[in-house]
Short mmCIF file of C-alpha atoms in Angstrom, two decimals:
data_model
loop_
_atom_site.label_atom_id
_atom_site.label_comp_id
_atom_site.label_asym_id
_atom_site.label_seq_id
_atom_site.Cartn_x
_atom_site.Cartn_y
_atom_site.Cartn_z
CA MET A 1 0.04 -0.19 -0.09
CA ALA A 2 2.97 2.46 1.23
CA ALA A 3 4.09 2.91 -2.61
CA HIS A 4 0.35 3.89 -3.61
CA TYR A 5 -0.93 5.80 -0.77
CA PHE A 6 -0.46 9.78 -1.45
CA ASP A 7 -2.72 10.63 2.48
CA HIS A 8 0.38 11.37 4.61
CA ASN A 9 -1.74 14.29 6.48
CA ALA A 10 -4.90 12.02 7.17
CA THR A 11 -2.70 9.35 8.86
CA THR A 12 0.71 7.72 8.33
CA PRO A 13 1.92 4.45 8.82
CA LEU A 14 2.93 2.86 12.18
CA ASP A 15 6.72 2.77 12.02
CA PRO A 16 8.23 -0.18 12.83
CA PHE A 17 10.52 1.41 15.79
CA VAL A 18 7.54 2.77 16.90
CA LEU A 19 5.87 -0.65 17.16
CA GLU A 20 8.69 -2.48 18.53
CA ALA A 21 8.85 0.11 21.49
CA MET A 22 5.05 -0.44 22.42
CA LEU A 23 5.10 -4.27 22.31
CA PRO A 24 6.28 -5.04 25.86
CA PHE A 25 3.29 -2.79 27.06
CA MET A 26 0.79 -4.16 24.60
CA GLY A 27 2.19 -7.67 26.70
CA ALA A 28 4.06 -8.68 29.48
CA ASN A 29 4.28 -5.31 31.39
CA PHE A 30 0.39 -4.22 31.30
CA ALA A 31 1.06 -2.31 34.23
CA ASN A 32 -1.01 0.64 35.39
CA PRO A 33 1.45 3.17 36.58
CA SER A 34 -0.70 4.80 38.90
CA ALA A 35 0.68 1.62 41.10
CA THR A 36 3.12 1.79 43.59
CA TYR A 37 4.96 -2.22 42.94
CA THR A 38 7.48 -2.42 40.88
CA ALA A 39 5.73 -3.26 37.71
CA GLY A 40 3.78 -0.29 37.96
CA ARG A 41 6.44 1.85 38.63
CA GLU A 42 8.59 0.48 35.35
CA ALA A 43 4.82 1.42 33.61
CA ARG A 44 5.35 5.00 35.24
CA ARG A 45 9.18 5.24 33.91
CA ALA A 46 8.48 4.36 30.33
CA VAL A 47 5.18 7.34 30.61
CA GLU A 48 7.73 9.89 32.10
CA GLN A 49 10.53 8.86 29.37
CA ALA A 50 8.14 9.06 26.60
CA ARG A 51 7.05 12.73 28.07
CA GLU A 52 10.89 13.95 27.63
CA GLN A 53 11.17 12.46 24.20
CA VAL A 54 8.04 14.53 23.51
CA ALA A 55 9.49 17.84 24.91
CA ALA A 56 12.94 17.17 23.55
CA ALA A 57 11.16 17.53 19.93
CA LEU A 58 8.99 20.35 20.71
CA ASP A 59 12.18 22.14 22.39
CA ALA A 60 9.46 22.85 25.70
CA ASP A 61 10.08 21.08 29.24
CA PRO A 62 8.52 17.70 30.24
CA SER A 63 6.38 19.58 33.36
CA GLU A 64 5.12 21.22 29.85
CA VAL A 65 3.53 17.70 28.12
CA ILE A 66 -0.26 17.02 28.96
CA PHE A 67 -1.36 13.19 27.04
CA THR A 68 -4.16 13.54 25.49
CA ALA A 69 -5.75 10.31 23.22
CA SER A 70 -6.29 12.51 20.52
CA GLY A 71 -5.29 16.04 19.02
CA SER A 72 -9.28 16.68 18.86
CA GLU A 73 -9.06 16.26 22.69
CA ALA A 74 -5.76 18.32 23.41
CA ASN A 75 -7.50 21.23 21.51
CA ASN A 76 -10.84 20.52 23.68
CA LEU A 77 -8.71 20.71 26.50
CA LEU A 78 -6.97 24.14 25.71
CA ILE A 79 -10.67 25.75 24.51
CA ARG A 80 -12.87 24.35 27.23
CA GLY A 81 -10.71 24.53 29.91
CA PHE A 82 -9.48 27.66 29.37
CA ALA A 83 -13.20 29.03 28.88
CA ASP A 84 -13.73 27.31 32.23
CA ALA A 85 -10.69 28.63 34.07
CA LEU A 86 -11.48 32.15 32.91
CA ARG A 87 -15.08 31.82 34.30
CA THR A 88 -14.11 30.07 37.49
CA GLU A 89 -11.73 32.66 38.17
CA GLY A 90 -14.40 35.43 38.06
CA ALA A 91 -13.58 36.63 34.42
CA THR A 92 -15.82 38.80 32.98
CA THR A 93 -14.32 38.66 29.12
CA THR A 94 -16.17 36.25 26.76
CA ARG A 95 -14.56 36.92 23.52
CA LEU A 96 -12.70 33.90 22.03
CA ALA A 97 -11.72 33.58 18.40
CA CYS A 98 -10.04 31.57 15.77
CA THR A 99 -9.23 31.86 12.18
CA GLN A 100 -11.72 30.73 9.13
CA ILE A 101 -9.59 27.65 8.31
CA GLU A 102 -9.32 25.70 11.29
CA HIS A 103 -10.07 22.32 12.02
CA SER A 104 -13.22 21.38 12.89
CA CYS A 105 -12.05 19.96 16.21
CA VAL A 106 -10.93 23.71 17.02
CA ALA A 107 -14.23 25.07 15.29
CA GLU A 108 -16.56 23.13 16.84
CA PRO A 109 -15.68 23.76 20.43
CA LEU A 110 -15.81 27.22 20.02
CA ARG A 111 -19.07 27.22 18.23
CA ALA A 112 -20.50 25.13 21.11
CA LEU A 113 -19.19 27.73 23.52
CA ALA A 114 -20.60 30.67 21.41
CA ARG A 115 -24.26 28.73 22.11
CA SER A 116 -24.11 28.81 25.75
CA GLY A 117 -23.02 32.58 25.67
CA TRP A 118 -19.31 33.35 24.31
CA ASP A 119 -18.87 36.16 21.70
CA VAL A 120 -17.16 34.10 19.31
CA SER A 121 -15.28 35.62 16.00
CA GLU A 122 -13.54 34.01 13.05
CA VAL A 123 -10.14 35.99 12.37
CA ALA A 124 -10.01 36.03 7.98
CA VAL A 125 -7.14 34.77 5.56
CA ASN A 126 -5.85 35.93 2.65
CA ALA A 127 -5.97 34.52 -0.71
CA SER A 128 -2.65 32.78 0.21
CA GLY A 129 -4.43 31.37 2.95
CA VAL A 130 -1.90 32.99 5.40
CA VAL A 131 -3.61 35.11 8.20
CA GLU A 132 -1.80 38.97 8.31
CA ARG A 133 -0.72 40.17 11.44
CA SER A 134 -3.23 42.93 11.06
CA SER A 135 -5.68 40.54 11.72
CA MET A 136 -4.68 40.16 15.31
CA THR A 137 -3.99 43.28 16.59
CA ALA A 138 -7.65 43.82 14.57
CA LEU A 139 -9.19 41.79 17.33
CA PRO A 140 -11.22 43.71 19.73
CA MET A 141 -8.58 44.66 23.27
CA ASP A 142 -10.73 41.78 25.84
CA THR A 143 -10.32 39.00 23.17
CA CYS A 144 -9.20 36.38 25.68
CA LEU A 145 -7.97 33.73 23.33
CA VAL A 146 -7.32 33.02 20.03
CA SER A 147 -6.11 29.82 17.55
CA VAL A 148 -4.11 29.70 14.74
CA MET A 149 -3.22 26.82 13.76
CA SER A 150 0.69 26.13 12.35
CA ALA A 151 -0.41 24.16 9.30
CA ASN A 152 -3.03 23.88 7.16
CA ASN A 153 -3.87 20.19 6.79
CA GLU A 154 -5.50 21.36 3.06
CA THR A 155 -3.26 23.56 1.29
CA GLY A 156 -0.68 23.02 3.18
CA ALA A 157 0.16 26.94 4.19
CA LEU A 158 2.19 27.85 7.30
CA GLN A 159 1.20 30.28 9.51
CA PRO A 160 3.79 32.96 11.20
CA VAL A 161 2.14 32.02 14.69
CA ALA A 162 5.04 33.79 16.42
CA ASP A 163 4.62 36.99 14.95
CA LEU A 164 0.81 36.11 15.54
CA GLY A 165 1.24 35.38 19.16
CA ALA A 166 3.54 38.20 19.20
CA ALA A 167 0.98 41.08 17.82
CA PHE A 168 -1.87 39.64 19.99
CA LYS A 169 -0.47 39.40 23.13
CA ARG A 170 0.44 43.39 22.92
CA ASP A 171 -0.88 45.74 25.17
CA ARG A 172 -3.01 42.70 26.19
CA HIS A 173 -4.56 41.74 30.16
CA ASP A 174 -2.52 38.33 31.69
CA MET A 175 -5.57 36.47 31.47
CA THR A 176 -5.26 35.76 27.68
CA CYS A 177 -4.30 32.83 25.38
CA PHE A 178 -2.87 32.12 22.09
CA HIS A 179 -3.18 28.20 21.18
CA THR A 180 -1.75 26.97 17.63
CA ASP A 181 -2.74 23.20 16.59
CA ALA A 182 0.72 21.77 15.32
CA VAL A 183 -0.78 18.43 14.46
CA GLN A 184 0.08 19.25 10.96
CA ALA A 185 3.34 20.74 10.92
CA LEU A 186 5.37 18.07 13.33
CA GLY A 187 7.86 16.33 11.55
CA LYS A 188 7.47 18.81 8.75
CA HIS A 189 8.41 22.09 9.96
CA PRO A 190 10.64 22.90 12.87
CA LEU A 191 8.70 23.36 16.17
CA SER A 192 10.40 24.99 19.11
CA PHE A 193 7.54 25.75 22.15
CA ARG A 194 10.30 28.03 24.07
CA LYS A 195 10.87 29.97 21.14
CA LEU A 196 6.98 30.61 20.13
CA ASN A 197 6.48 30.67 24.19
CA THR A 198 8.76 33.35 24.35
CA ALA A 199 6.93 34.98 21.69
CA GLY A 200 3.34 35.13 23.22
CA VAL A 201 1.85 31.40 21.91
CA ASP A 202 0.77 29.76 25.42
CA ALA A 203 -0.41 26.60 24.01
CA LEU A 204 0.48 23.62 20.91
CA THR A 205 -1.31 20.34 20.47
CA VAL A 206 0.64 17.91 18.23
CA SER A 207 -0.65 14.00 17.76
CA GLY A 208 1.17 10.85 16.91
CA HIS A 209 -0.21 9.10 14.53
CA LYS A 210 0.39 11.93 11.56
CA ILE A 211 4.22 10.93 12.54
CA GLY A 212 4.61 7.85 12.03
CA GLY A 213 3.26 6.96 15.72
CA PRO A 214 -0.17 5.00 16.93
CA LYS A 215 -3.33 6.29 17.07
CA GLY A 216 -5.07 7.13 20.22
CA ALA A 217 -1.64 8.98 21.35
CA ALA A 218 -1.60 13.58 21.68
CA ALA A 219 -0.58 16.11 23.89
CA LEU A 220 -1.40 19.74 24.51
CA VAL A 221 2.06 21.51 25.40
CA ARG A 222 1.20 24.39 27.38
CA ASP A 223 3.05 27.16 29.81
CA ARG A 224 2.61 26.09 33.20
CA GLN A 225 1.13 29.64 34.59
CA LEU A 226 -1.78 29.01 31.82
CA PRO A 227 -4.85 28.69 34.07
CA LEU A 228 -7.15 25.78 32.73
CA MET A 229 -9.60 23.50 34.44
CA PRO A 230 -9.56 19.69 32.79
CA LEU A 231 -12.77 18.06 30.83
CA VAL A 232 -12.52 14.79 32.45
CA TYR A 233 -12.44 14.08 36.20
CA GLY A 234 -11.18 11.15 38.32
CA GLY A 235 -8.12 9.93 39.28
CA GLY A 236 -6.17 13.54 39.18
CA GLN A 237 -3.96 11.52 35.93
CA GLU A 238 -1.61 14.16 33.84
CA GLN A 239 -1.68 16.56 36.65
CA GLY A 240 -5.22 16.85 37.60
CA LEU A 241 -5.64 17.54 33.80
CA ARG A 242 -6.16 14.39 32.00
CA SER A 243 -7.62 11.50 34.75
CA GLY A 244 -7.67 8.41 33.57
CA THR A 245 -5.30 5.22 32.92
CA GLU A 246 -2.89 6.03 30.79
CA ASN A 247 -2.23 4.59 27.32
CA VAL A 248 1.04 3.51 27.89
CA ALA A 249 1.69 1.40 25.12
CA ALA A 250 0.70 4.54 22.61
CA ILE A 251 2.42 6.89 25.07
CA VAL A 252 5.32 4.94 24.63
CA GLY A 253 4.72 4.96 20.79
CA PHE A 254 4.25 8.49 20.65
CA GLY A 255 7.36 9.62 21.85
CA VAL A 256 9.77 7.39 20.07
CA ALA A 257 7.66 8.84 16.73
CA CYS A 258 8.81 12.48 17.82
CA THR A 259 12.66 11.10 18.66
CA ARG A 260 11.82 10.18 14.72
CA ALA A 261 9.56 12.54 13.76
CA VAL A 262 12.40 15.65 14.40
CA ALA A 263 16.08 13.33 13.75
CA ASP A 264 18.00 14.60 10.00
CA LEU A 265 14.96 16.99 9.65
CA GLU A 266 16.29 19.44 7.38
CA MET A 267 17.49 16.72 4.89
CA ARG A 268 14.11 15.46 4.91
CA THR A 269 11.88 18.98 4.32
CA LEU A 270 14.64 19.02 1.34
CA GLN A 271 13.47 15.62 -0.36
CA ALA A 272 9.65 16.35 0.07
CA HIS A 273 9.77 19.47 -1.49
CA ARG A 274 11.98 18.29 -5.05
CA LEU A 275 9.22 15.91 -4.99
CA GLN A 276 6.31 18.80 -4.12
CA GLN A 277 8.53 20.76 -7.28
CA HIS A 278 8.35 17.98 -9.27
CA LEU A 279 4.55 17.21 -9.25
CA GLU A 280 3.48 20.51 -8.80
CA ALA A 281 5.61 21.02 -12.72
CA TRP A 282 3.85 18.26 -13.92
CA LEU A 283 -0.13 19.34 -12.54
CA ARG A 284 0.78 22.63 -13.79
CA SER A 285 1.77 21.26 -17.31
CA ARG A 286 -1.93 19.38 -17.15
CA GLY A 287 -3.51 22.99 -16.05
CA ALA A 288 -3.72 22.75 -12.43
CA VAL A 289 -4.34 25.44 -9.82
CA ILE A 290 -2.22 25.01 -7.34
CA PHE A 291 -3.72 26.83 -4.27
CA SER A 292 -1.60 28.63 -1.37
CA ALA A 293 0.58 28.55 -4.20
CA ALA A 294 2.29 31.99 -3.55
CA ALA A 295 2.53 31.07 0.32
CA GLU A 296 5.18 29.48 2.57
CA ARG A 297 3.82 25.62 2.79
CA LEU A 298 4.67 22.65 3.74
CA PRO A 299 7.16 20.83 1.53
CA ASN A 300 4.85 17.50 1.45
CA THR A 301 1.08 18.97 0.64
CA THR A 302 -0.09 19.76 -2.73
CA PHE A 303 -3.95 21.08 -2.61
CA ALA A 304 -4.66 21.43 -6.24
CA ALA A 305 -7.60 21.10 -8.41
CA PHE A 306 -8.50 20.99 -12.12
CA PRO A 307 -10.69 23.30 -14.00
CA GLY A 308 -13.98 21.32 -14.78
CA ILE A 309 -12.50 18.41 -13.15
CA ASP A 310 -14.79 17.23 -10.43
CA GLY A 311 -12.20 16.20 -7.04
CA GLU A 312 -14.65 13.36 -5.59
CA THR A 313 -15.06 11.91 -9.39
CA LEU A 314 -10.99 11.40 -9.79
CA VAL A 315 -10.51 10.44 -6.33
CA SER A 316 -12.85 7.63 -6.85
CA LEU A 317 -11.04 7.17 -10.15
CA LEU A 318 -7.69 6.70 -8.84
CA ASP A 319 -8.65 4.65 -6.14
CA ARG A 320 -9.77 1.98 -8.45
CA GLN A 321 -6.34 2.07 -9.75
CA GLY A 322 -5.32 1.29 -6.14
CA MET A 323 -3.99 5.28 -6.10
CA ALA A 324 -5.18 6.95 -2.34
CA ILE A 325 -4.86 10.35 -2.62
CA ALA A 326 -7.99 13.25 -0.84
CA SER A 327 -10.96 15.21 -2.37
CA GLY A 328 -11.03 19.14 -0.79
CA ALA A 329 -14.99 17.63 1.16
CA ALA A 330 -12.93 16.19 3.68
CA CYS A 331 -13.18 19.23 5.80
CA GLY A 332 -16.19 20.88 3.81
CA SER A 333 -17.97 23.56 4.59
CA GLY A 334 -21.50 21.40 3.92
CA LYS A 335 -22.40 23.24 1.23
CA SER A 336 -22.03 20.51 -1.88
CA GLY A 337 -18.52 19.19 -0.65
CA VAL A 338 -16.85 22.54 -1.39
CA SER A 339 -14.01 23.21 0.88
CA ALA A 340 -14.85 25.60 3.56
CA VAL A 341 -10.79 26.55 3.47
CA LEU A 342 -10.65 27.31 0.24
CA LEU A 343 -14.19 29.13 -0.06
CA ALA A 344 -12.47 31.34 3.13
CA MET A 345 -9.36 32.53 0.62
CA GLY A 346 -12.42 33.17 -1.63
CA VAL A 347 -12.14 30.73 -4.46
CA ASP A 348 -14.56 29.93 -7.10
CA PRO A 349 -16.76 27.75 -5.33
CA VAL A 350 -17.22 25.69 -8.78
CA LEU A 351 -13.34 25.49 -9.44
CA ALA A 352 -12.89 24.88 -5.33
CA LYS A 353 -15.17 21.09 -6.00
CA GLY A 354 -12.76 20.09 -8.26
CA ALA A 355 -9.94 20.23 -5.35
CA ILE A 356 -7.55 16.69 -4.77
CA ARG A 357 -4.99 16.64 -2.09
CA ILE A 358 -1.81 15.08 -2.33
CA SER A 359 0.36 14.57 1.21
CA LEU A 360 3.37 12.69 0.45
CA GLY A 361 5.07 10.70 3.21
CA MET A 362 8.45 12.03 4.75
CA MET A 363 8.80 10.29 8.09
CA PRO A 364 11.48 8.44 8.80
CA TYR A 365 9.10 4.83 7.54
CA GLY A 366 6.58 5.19 4.36
CA ALA A 367 8.75 8.24 2.33
CA THR A 368 7.51 8.66 -0.63
CA SER A 369 9.73 8.07 -3.22
CA ILE A 370 10.19 9.51 -6.94
CA GLU A 371 9.24 5.90 -8.29
CA ALA A 372 5.55 6.76 -6.06
CA VAL A 373 5.22 10.21 -7.61
CA ASP A 374 5.76 8.75 -11.01
CA ARG A 375 3.43 6.28 -10.60
CA LEU A 376 0.96 8.71 -9.72
CA ILE A 377 1.43 11.19 -12.12
CA GLY A 378 1.01 8.38 -15.11
CA GLN A 379 -2.41 7.24 -13.35
CA LEU A 380 -3.93 11.10 -13.17
CA ASP A 381 -2.33 11.54 -16.43
CA LYS A 382 -4.64 8.21 -17.59
CA VAL A 383 -7.76 9.72 -15.41
CA LEU A 384 -7.29 13.25 -17.00
CA SER A 385 -7.40 12.08 -20.55
CA GLN A 386 -9.96 10.00 -20.10
CA LEU A 387 -12.60 12.42 -17.87
CA GLN A 388 -11.62 15.25 -20.47
CA ARG A 389 -12.71 13.32 -23.40
CA PHE A 390 -15.82 11.87 -21.64
CA ALA A 391 -16.36 16.09 -21.31
CA ALA A 392 -15.96 16.88 -24.52
CA VAL A 393 -18.28 14.54 -25.97
CA ALA A 394 -20.91 15.57 -23.52
#
């Protein structure tokens, strides 16, 4: 499957090194890490080692890492947890914001808060899908939280989160939070929580299955001074912010995946960028429009459309040939399967309906080869020719 899989932004294959590290904790080492006897202490050591690995990969302190079961949970913990903390501490401000292009696991908890009385607004992006600094300074001064994703999961466009965080924090009161969903950025773009935090970013989210790790392990990395209330109460695990017996095997795998995801990142970025250029040169030669082409993007992500060609039809025909790519409808707005991200960028809905996303593998395990890209190009060429012939007859 790996040679025909081009949807790495959705999930990645499990790295064999990660699986090897996980296996002992799926068998003989099954103890509860809260137990005080030897086996429990061994499980606890494994969890804490993984915490150190995640922290090292993100240039953070281990005490800043809170494990969750998914990126969605981590984003909800940050948004709902911060809002609950504000109300608990008697804050009177109710203004929250995110960008128009956020993943639903950021947008939906904010919409839920809006239904309970919070004032929630969406920050616009430019035609390249990038948030401009002026959008942060234009937010009302009593805005207490804003979330801006580090890298868009559809277009791959990178946001200047350090600059945006600094702009948001300027002249605002202490009870504010700037958060970035960095799930797509880890392992594809350098991340330093220490530097981001200094600039004004209070928290970021990462997830294991996007970097060759297992599903079921993610983390919220946050400034220890940031007030948060838990979503789940119980045993008080994860500094009281995420109760529940830890998924030791998945956490161990997540830690190993983080270590491997940041190793030789510059070299892997260059390799992926060359493949991206090769692919996009061919796409342009066939008349494709590449979205966010003028923006700084992830080196593995191409979001494009062929005018007059339906994206979902193209995805379906390629699937029959064993080629796995995604359509723009995966995170759509609900309007005829059109990408909400592209609509926010001002793209014509007819063109946006043709969007397809090709995301290449660039983790140490599962990296896409030039041969695989050429096979995809060959199948794309055949399918496009077929669809264009049908269109001409019609």
